PDB file of C-alpha atoms and ligand atoms in Angstrom:
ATOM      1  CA  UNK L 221       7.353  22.128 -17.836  1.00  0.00           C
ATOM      2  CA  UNK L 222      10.156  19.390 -17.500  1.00  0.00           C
ATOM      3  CA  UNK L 223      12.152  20.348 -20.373  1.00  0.00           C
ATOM      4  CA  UNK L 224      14.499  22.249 -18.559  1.00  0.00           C
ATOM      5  CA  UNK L 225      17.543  20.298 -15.589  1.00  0.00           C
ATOM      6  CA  UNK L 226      16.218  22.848 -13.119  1.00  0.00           C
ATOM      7  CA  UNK L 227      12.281  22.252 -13.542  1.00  0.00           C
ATOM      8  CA  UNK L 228      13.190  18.428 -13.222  1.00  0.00           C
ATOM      9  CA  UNK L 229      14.782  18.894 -10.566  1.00  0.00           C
ATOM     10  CA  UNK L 230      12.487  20.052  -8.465  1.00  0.00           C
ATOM     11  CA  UNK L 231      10.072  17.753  -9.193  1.00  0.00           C
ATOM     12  CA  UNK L 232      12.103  14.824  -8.700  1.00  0.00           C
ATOM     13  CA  UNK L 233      13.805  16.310  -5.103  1.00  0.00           C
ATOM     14  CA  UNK L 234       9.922  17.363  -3.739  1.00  0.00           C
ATOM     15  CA  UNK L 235       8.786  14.294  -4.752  1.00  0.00           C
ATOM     16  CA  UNK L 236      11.890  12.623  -2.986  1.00  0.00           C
ATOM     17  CA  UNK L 237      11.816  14.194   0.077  1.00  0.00           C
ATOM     18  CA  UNK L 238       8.259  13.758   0.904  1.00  0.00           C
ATOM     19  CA  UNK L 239       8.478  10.005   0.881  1.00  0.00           C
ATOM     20  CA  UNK L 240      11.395  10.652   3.012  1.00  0.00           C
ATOM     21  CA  UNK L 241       9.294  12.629   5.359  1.00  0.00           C
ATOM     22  CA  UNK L 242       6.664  10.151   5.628  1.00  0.00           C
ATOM     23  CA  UNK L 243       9.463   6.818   6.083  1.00  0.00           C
ATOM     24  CA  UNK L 244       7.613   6.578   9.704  1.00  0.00           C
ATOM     25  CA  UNK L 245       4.236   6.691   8.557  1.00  0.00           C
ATOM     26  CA  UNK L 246       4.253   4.154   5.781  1.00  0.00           C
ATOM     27  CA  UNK L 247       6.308   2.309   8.321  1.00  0.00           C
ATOM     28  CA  UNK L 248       3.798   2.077  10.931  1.00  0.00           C
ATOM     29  CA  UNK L 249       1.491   1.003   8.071  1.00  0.00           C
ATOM     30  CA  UNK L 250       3.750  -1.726   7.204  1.00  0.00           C
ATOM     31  CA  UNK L 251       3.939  -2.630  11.020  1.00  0.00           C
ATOM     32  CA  UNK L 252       0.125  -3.392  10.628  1.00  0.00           C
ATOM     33  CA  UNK L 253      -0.348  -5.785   7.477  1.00  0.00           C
ATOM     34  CA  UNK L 254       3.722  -6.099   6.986  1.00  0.00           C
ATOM     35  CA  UNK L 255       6.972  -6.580   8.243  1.00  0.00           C
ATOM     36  CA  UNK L 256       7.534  -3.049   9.047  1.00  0.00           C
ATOM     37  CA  UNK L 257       9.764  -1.976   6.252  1.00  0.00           C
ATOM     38  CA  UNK L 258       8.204  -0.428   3.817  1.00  0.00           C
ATOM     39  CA  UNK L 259       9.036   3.245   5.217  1.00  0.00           C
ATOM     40  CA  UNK L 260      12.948   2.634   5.277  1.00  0.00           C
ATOM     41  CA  UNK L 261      12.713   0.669   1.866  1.00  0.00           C
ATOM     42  CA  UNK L 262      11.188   4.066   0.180  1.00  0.00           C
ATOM     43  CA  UNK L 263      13.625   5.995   2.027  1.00  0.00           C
ATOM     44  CA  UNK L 264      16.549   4.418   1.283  1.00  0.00           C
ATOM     45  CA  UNK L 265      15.251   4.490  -2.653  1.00  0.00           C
ATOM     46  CA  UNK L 266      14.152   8.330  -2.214  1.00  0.00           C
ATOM     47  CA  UNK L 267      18.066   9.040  -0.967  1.00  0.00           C
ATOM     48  CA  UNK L 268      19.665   7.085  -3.415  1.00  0.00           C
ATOM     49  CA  UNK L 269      17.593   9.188  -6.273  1.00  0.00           C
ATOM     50  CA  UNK L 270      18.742  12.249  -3.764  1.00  0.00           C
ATOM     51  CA  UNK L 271      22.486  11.026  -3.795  1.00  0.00           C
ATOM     52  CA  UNK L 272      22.183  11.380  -8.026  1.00  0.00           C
ATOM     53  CA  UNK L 273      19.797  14.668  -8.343  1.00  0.00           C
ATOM     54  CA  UNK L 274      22.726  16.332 -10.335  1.00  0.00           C
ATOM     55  CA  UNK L 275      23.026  13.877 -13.178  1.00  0.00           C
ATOM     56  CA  UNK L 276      19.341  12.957 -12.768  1.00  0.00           C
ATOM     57  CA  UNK L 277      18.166  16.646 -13.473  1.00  0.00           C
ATOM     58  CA  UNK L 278      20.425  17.055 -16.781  1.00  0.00           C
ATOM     59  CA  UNK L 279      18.509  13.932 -18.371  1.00  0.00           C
ATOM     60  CA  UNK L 280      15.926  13.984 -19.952  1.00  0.00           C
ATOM     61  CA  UNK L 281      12.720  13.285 -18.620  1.00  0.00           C
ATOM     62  CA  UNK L 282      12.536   9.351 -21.059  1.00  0.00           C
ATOM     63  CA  UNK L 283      16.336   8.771 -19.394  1.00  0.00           C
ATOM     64  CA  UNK L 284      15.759  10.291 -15.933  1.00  0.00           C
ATOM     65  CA  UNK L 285      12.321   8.344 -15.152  1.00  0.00           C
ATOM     66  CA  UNK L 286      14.630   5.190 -16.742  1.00  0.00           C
ATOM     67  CA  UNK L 287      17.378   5.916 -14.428  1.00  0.00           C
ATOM     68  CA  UNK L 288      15.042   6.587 -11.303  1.00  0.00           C
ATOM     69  CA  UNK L 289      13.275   3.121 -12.226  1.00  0.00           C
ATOM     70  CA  UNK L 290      16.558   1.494 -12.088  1.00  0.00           C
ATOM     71  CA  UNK L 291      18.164   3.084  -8.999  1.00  0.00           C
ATOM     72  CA  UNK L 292      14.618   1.927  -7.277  1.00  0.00           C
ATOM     73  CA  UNK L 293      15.026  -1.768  -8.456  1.00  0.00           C
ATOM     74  CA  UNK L 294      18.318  -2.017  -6.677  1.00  0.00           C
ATOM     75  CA  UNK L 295      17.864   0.501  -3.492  1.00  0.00           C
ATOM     76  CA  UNK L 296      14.332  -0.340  -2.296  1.00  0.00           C
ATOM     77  CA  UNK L 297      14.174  -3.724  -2.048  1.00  0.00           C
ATOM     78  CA  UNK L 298      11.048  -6.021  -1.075  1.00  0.00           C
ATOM     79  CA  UNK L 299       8.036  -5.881  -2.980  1.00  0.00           C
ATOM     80  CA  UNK L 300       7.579  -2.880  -3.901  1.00  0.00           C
ATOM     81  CA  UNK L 301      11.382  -2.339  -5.090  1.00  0.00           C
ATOM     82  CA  UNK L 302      10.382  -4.278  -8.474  1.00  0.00           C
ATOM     83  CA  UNK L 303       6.817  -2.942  -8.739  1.00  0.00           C
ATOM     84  CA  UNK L 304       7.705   0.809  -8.539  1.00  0.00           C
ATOM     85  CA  UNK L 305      11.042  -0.047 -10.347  1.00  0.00           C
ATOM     86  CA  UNK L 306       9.102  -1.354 -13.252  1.00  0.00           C
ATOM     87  CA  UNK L 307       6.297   1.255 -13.150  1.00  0.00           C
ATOM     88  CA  UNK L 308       9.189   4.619 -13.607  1.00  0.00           C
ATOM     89  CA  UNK L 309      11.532   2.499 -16.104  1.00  0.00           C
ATOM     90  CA  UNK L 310       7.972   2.131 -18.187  1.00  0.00           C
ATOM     91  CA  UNK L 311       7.044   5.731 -17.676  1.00  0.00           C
ATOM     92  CA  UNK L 312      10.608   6.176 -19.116  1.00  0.00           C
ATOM     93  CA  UNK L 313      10.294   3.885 -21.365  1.00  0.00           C
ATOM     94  CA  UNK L 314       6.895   5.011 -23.075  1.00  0.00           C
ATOM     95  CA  UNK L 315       7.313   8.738 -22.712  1.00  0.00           C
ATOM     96  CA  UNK L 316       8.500  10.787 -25.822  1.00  0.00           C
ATOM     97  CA  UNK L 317      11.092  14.027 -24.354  1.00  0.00           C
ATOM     98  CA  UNK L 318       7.999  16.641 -24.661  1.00  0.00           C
ATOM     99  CA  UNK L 319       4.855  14.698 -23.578  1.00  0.00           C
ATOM    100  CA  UNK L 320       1.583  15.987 -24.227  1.00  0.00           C
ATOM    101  CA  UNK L 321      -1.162  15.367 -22.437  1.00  0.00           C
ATOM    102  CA  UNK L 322      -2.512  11.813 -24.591  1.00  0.00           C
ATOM    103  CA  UNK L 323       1.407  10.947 -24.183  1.00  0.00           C
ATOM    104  CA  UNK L 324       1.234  11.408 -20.400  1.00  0.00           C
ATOM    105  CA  UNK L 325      -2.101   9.172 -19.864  1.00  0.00           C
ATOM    106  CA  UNK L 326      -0.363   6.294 -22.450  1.00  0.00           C
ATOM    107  CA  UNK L 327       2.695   6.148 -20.472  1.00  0.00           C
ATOM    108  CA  UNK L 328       0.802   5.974 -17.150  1.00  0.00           C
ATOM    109  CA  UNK L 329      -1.106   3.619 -18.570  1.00  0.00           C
ATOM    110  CA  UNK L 330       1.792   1.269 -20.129  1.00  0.00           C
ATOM    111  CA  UNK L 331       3.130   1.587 -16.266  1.00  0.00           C
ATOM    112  CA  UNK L 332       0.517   0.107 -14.751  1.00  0.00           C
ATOM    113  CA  UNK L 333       0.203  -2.819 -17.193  1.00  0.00           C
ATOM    114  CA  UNK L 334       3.639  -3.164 -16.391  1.00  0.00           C
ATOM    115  CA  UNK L 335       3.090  -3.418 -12.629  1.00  0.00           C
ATOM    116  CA  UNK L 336      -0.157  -5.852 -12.956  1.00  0.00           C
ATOM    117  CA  UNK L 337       2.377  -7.713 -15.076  1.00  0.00           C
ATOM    118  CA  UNK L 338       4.999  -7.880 -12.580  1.00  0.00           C
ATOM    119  CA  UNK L 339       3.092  -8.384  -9.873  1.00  0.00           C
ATOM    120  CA  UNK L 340       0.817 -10.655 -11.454  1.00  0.00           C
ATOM    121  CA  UNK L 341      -1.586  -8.201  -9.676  1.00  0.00           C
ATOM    122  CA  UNK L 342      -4.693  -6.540 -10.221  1.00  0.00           C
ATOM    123  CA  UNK L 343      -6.788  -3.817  -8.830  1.00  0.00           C
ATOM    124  CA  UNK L 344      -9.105  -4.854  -5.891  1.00  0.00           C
ATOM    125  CA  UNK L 345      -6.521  -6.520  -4.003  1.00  0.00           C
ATOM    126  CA  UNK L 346      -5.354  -4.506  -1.568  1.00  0.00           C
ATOM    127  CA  UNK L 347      -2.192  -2.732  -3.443  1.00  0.00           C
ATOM    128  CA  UNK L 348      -1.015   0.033  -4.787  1.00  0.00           C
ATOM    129  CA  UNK L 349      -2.738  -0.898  -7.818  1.00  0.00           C
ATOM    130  CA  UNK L 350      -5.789   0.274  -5.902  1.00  0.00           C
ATOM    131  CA  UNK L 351      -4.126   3.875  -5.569  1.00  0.00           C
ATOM    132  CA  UNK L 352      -2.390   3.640  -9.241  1.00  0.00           C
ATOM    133  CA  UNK L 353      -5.800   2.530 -11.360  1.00  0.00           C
ATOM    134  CA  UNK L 354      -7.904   5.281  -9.952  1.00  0.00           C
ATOM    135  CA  UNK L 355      -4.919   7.779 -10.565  1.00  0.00           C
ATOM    136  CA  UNK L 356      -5.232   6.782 -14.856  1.00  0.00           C
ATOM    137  CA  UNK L 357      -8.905   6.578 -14.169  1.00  0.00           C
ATOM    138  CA  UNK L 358      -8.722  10.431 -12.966  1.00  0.00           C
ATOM    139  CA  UNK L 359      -6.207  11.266 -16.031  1.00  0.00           C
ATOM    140  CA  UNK L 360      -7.819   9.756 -18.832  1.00  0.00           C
ATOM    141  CA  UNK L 361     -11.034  12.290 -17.670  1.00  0.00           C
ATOM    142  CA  UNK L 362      -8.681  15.031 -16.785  1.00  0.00           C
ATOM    143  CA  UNK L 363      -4.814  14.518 -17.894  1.00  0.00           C
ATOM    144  CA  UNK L 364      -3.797  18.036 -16.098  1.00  0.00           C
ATOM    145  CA  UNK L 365      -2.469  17.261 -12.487  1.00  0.00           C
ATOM    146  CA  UNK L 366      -4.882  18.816 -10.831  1.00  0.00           C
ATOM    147  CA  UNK L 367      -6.461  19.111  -7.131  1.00  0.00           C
ATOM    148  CA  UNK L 368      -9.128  16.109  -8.505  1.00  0.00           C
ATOM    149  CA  UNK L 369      -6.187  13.901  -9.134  1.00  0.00           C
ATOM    150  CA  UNK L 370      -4.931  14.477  -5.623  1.00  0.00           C
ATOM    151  CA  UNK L 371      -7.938  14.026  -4.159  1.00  0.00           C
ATOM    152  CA  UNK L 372      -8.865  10.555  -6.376  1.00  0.00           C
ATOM    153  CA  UNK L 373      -5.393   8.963  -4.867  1.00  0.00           C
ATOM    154  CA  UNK L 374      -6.112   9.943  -1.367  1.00  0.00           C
ATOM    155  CA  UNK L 375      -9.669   8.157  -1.747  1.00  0.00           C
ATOM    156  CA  UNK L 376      -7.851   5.701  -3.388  1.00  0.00           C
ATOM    157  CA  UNK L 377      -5.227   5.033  -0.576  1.00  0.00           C
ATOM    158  CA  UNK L 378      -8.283   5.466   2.196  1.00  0.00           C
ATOM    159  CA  UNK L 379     -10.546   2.888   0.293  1.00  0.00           C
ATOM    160  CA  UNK L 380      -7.828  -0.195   0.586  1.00  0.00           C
ATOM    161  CA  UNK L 381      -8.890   0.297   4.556  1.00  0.00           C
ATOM    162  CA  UNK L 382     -11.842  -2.309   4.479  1.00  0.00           C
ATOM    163  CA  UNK L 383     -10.286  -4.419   1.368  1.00  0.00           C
ATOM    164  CA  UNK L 384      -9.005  -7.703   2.282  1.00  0.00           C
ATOM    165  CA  UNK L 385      -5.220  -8.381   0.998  1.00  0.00           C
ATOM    166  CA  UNK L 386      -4.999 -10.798  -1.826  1.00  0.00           C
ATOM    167  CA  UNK L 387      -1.370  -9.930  -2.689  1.00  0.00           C
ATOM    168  CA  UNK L 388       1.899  -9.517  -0.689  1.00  0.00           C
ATOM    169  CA  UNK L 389       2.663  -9.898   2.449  1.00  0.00           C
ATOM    170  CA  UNK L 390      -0.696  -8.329   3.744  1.00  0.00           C
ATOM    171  CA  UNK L 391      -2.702 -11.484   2.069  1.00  0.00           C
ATOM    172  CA  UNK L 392      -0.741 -14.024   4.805  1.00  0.00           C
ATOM    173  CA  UNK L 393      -3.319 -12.046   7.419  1.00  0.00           C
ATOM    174  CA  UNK L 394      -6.684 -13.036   5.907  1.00  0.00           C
ATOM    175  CA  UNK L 395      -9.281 -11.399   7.289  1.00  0.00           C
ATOM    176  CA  UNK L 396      -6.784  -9.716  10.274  1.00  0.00           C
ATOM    177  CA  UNK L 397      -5.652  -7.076   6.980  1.00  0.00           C
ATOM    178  CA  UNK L 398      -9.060  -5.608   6.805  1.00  0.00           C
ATOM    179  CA  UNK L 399      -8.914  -2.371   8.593  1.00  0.00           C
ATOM    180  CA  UNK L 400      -5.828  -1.117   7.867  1.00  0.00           C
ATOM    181  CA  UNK L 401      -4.461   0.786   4.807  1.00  0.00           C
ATOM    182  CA  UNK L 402      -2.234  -0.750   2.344  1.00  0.00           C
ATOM    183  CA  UNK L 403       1.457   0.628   2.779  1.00  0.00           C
ATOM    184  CA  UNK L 404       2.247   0.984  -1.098  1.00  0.00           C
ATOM    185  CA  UNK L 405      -1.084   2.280  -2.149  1.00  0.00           C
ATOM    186  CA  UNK L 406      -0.488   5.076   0.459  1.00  0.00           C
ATOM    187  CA  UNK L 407       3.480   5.633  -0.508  1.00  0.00           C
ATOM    188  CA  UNK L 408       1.716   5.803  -4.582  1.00  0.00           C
ATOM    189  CA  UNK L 409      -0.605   8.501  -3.219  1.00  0.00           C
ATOM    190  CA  UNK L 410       1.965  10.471  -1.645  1.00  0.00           C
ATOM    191  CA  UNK L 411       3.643  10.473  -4.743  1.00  0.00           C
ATOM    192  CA  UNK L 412       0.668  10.778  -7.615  1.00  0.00           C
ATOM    193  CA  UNK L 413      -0.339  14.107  -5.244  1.00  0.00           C
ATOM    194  CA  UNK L 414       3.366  15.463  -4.214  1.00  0.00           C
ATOM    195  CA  UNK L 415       3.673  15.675  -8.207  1.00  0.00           C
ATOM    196  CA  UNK L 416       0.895  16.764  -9.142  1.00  0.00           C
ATOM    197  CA  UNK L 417       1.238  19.749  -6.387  1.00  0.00           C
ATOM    198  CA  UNK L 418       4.316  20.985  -7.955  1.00  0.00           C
ATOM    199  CA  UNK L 419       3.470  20.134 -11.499  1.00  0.00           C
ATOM    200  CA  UNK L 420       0.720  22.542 -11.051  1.00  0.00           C
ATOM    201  CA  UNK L 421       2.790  24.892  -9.895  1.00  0.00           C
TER     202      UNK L 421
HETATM  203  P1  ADP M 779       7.572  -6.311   1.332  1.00  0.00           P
HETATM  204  O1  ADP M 779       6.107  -6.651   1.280  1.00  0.00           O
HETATM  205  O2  ADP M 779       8.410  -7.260   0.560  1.00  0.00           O
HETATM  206  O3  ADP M 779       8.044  -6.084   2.730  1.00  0.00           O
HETATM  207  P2  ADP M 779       7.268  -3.465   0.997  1.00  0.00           P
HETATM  208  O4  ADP M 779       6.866  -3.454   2.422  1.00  0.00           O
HETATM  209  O5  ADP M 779       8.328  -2.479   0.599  1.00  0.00           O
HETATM  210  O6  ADP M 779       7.726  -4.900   0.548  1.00  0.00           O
HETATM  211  O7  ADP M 779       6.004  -3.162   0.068  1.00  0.00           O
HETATM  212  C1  ADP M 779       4.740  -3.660   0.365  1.00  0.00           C
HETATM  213  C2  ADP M 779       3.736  -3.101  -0.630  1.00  0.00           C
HETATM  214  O8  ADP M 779       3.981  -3.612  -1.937  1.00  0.00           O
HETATM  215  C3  ADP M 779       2.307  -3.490  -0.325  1.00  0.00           C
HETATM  216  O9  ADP M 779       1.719  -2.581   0.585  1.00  0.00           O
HETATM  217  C4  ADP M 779       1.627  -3.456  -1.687  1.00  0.00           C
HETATM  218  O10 ADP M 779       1.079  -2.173  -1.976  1.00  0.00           O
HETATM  219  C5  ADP M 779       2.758  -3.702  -2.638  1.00  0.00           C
HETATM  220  N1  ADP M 779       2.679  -5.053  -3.233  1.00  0.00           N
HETATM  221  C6  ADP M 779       3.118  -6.207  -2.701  1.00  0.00           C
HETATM  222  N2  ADP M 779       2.903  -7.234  -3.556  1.00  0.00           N
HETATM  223  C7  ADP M 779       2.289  -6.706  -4.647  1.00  0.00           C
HETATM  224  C8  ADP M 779       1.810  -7.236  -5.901  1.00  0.00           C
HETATM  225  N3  ADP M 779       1.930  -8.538  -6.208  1.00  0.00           N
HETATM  226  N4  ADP M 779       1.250  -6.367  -6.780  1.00  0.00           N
HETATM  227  C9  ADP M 779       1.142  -5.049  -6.497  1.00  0.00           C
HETATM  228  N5  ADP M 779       1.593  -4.498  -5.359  1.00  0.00           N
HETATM  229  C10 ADP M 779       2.147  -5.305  -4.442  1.00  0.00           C
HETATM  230 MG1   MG M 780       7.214  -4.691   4.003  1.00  0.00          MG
END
């Protein structure tokens, strides 16, 4: 899997076009503990990657995730431009061209270090660290994507509900961002469980 342009290819496109098709939801997430943008940011990242799918595809997967990272630094803007920027240029940046399985749960691993890093963020604050912990939590147990992994980031995303925002714009509500779910941890679980689905196969 993901050694051949066409097998990358339709990972990266499903994976695009789902955030795509969910712009309005994360927006209206956004519109709760944000400013509302989060939904076009992603979207305007997911068509940029879109607008490139040719040359993207006849990378490899090191130089494509590097190239995705990069094209998601400039295109989606905000917070979470940077954050998810940094996570797929480390993915890139850590993967060998045929992963195995211990590769796959380094790499993810290296990623979210990365992100903490960046975002001098950790898990329990209302992010999509919340989502992207659990996810290597889920992998290091079972590195396979798998119908457990997809189900661990959509617990993930629904458990940021009662947490109280400590980072991002969410945190300027207080007390006022309990009750809603984070934007980014629910774009991550789109993502983590998009991939996995066609990873599967
Ligand atoms: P902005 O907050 O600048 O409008 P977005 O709306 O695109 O950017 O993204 C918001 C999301 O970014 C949040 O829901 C949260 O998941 C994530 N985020 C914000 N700040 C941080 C941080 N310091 N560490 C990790 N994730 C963060
Ligand atoms: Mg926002």
């Amino acid at each position: 899997m993901l050694e051949d342009a066409a097998s990358r290819r339709s990972l990266i496109e499903a994976v695009a076009q789902d955030v795509i098709d969910h712009a309005e939801e994360l927006t209206a997430l956004d519109q709760a503990v944000g400013d509302g943008d989060h939904g076009v940011n992603m979207k305007r990242g997911a068509e940029a990657v879109l607008a490139d799918i040719d040359a993207l595809a006849e990378k490899t997967l090191p130089e494509a995730l590097k190239a995705i990272g990069m094209a998601l630094v400039m295109k989606v803007g905000g917070a979470s431009g940077p954050l998810y920027g940094t996570f797929f240029m480390t993915l890139g940046k850590s993967l060998p061209e045929k992963p195995n399985s211990t590769d796959t749960v380094a790499a993810f691993d290296a990623a979210l270090q990365a992100v903490m890093a960046r975002g001098k963020s950790h898990p329990g604050q209302k992010t999509m660290l919340d989502v992207l912990a659990p996810a290597l939590e889920q992998l290091k147990n079972d590195p396979s994507p798998s119908e457990a992994l997809c189900v661990a980031a959509a617990e993930a995303a629904e458990a940021t509900i009662p947490m109280r925002a400590e980072r991002g714009r969410a945190s300027f509500l207080g007390e006022r961002s309990i009750g809603h779910m984070d934007p980014g941890a629910r774009s991550s679980s789109l993502m983590i469980t998009k991939a996995s689905k066609i990873l599967e196969g």
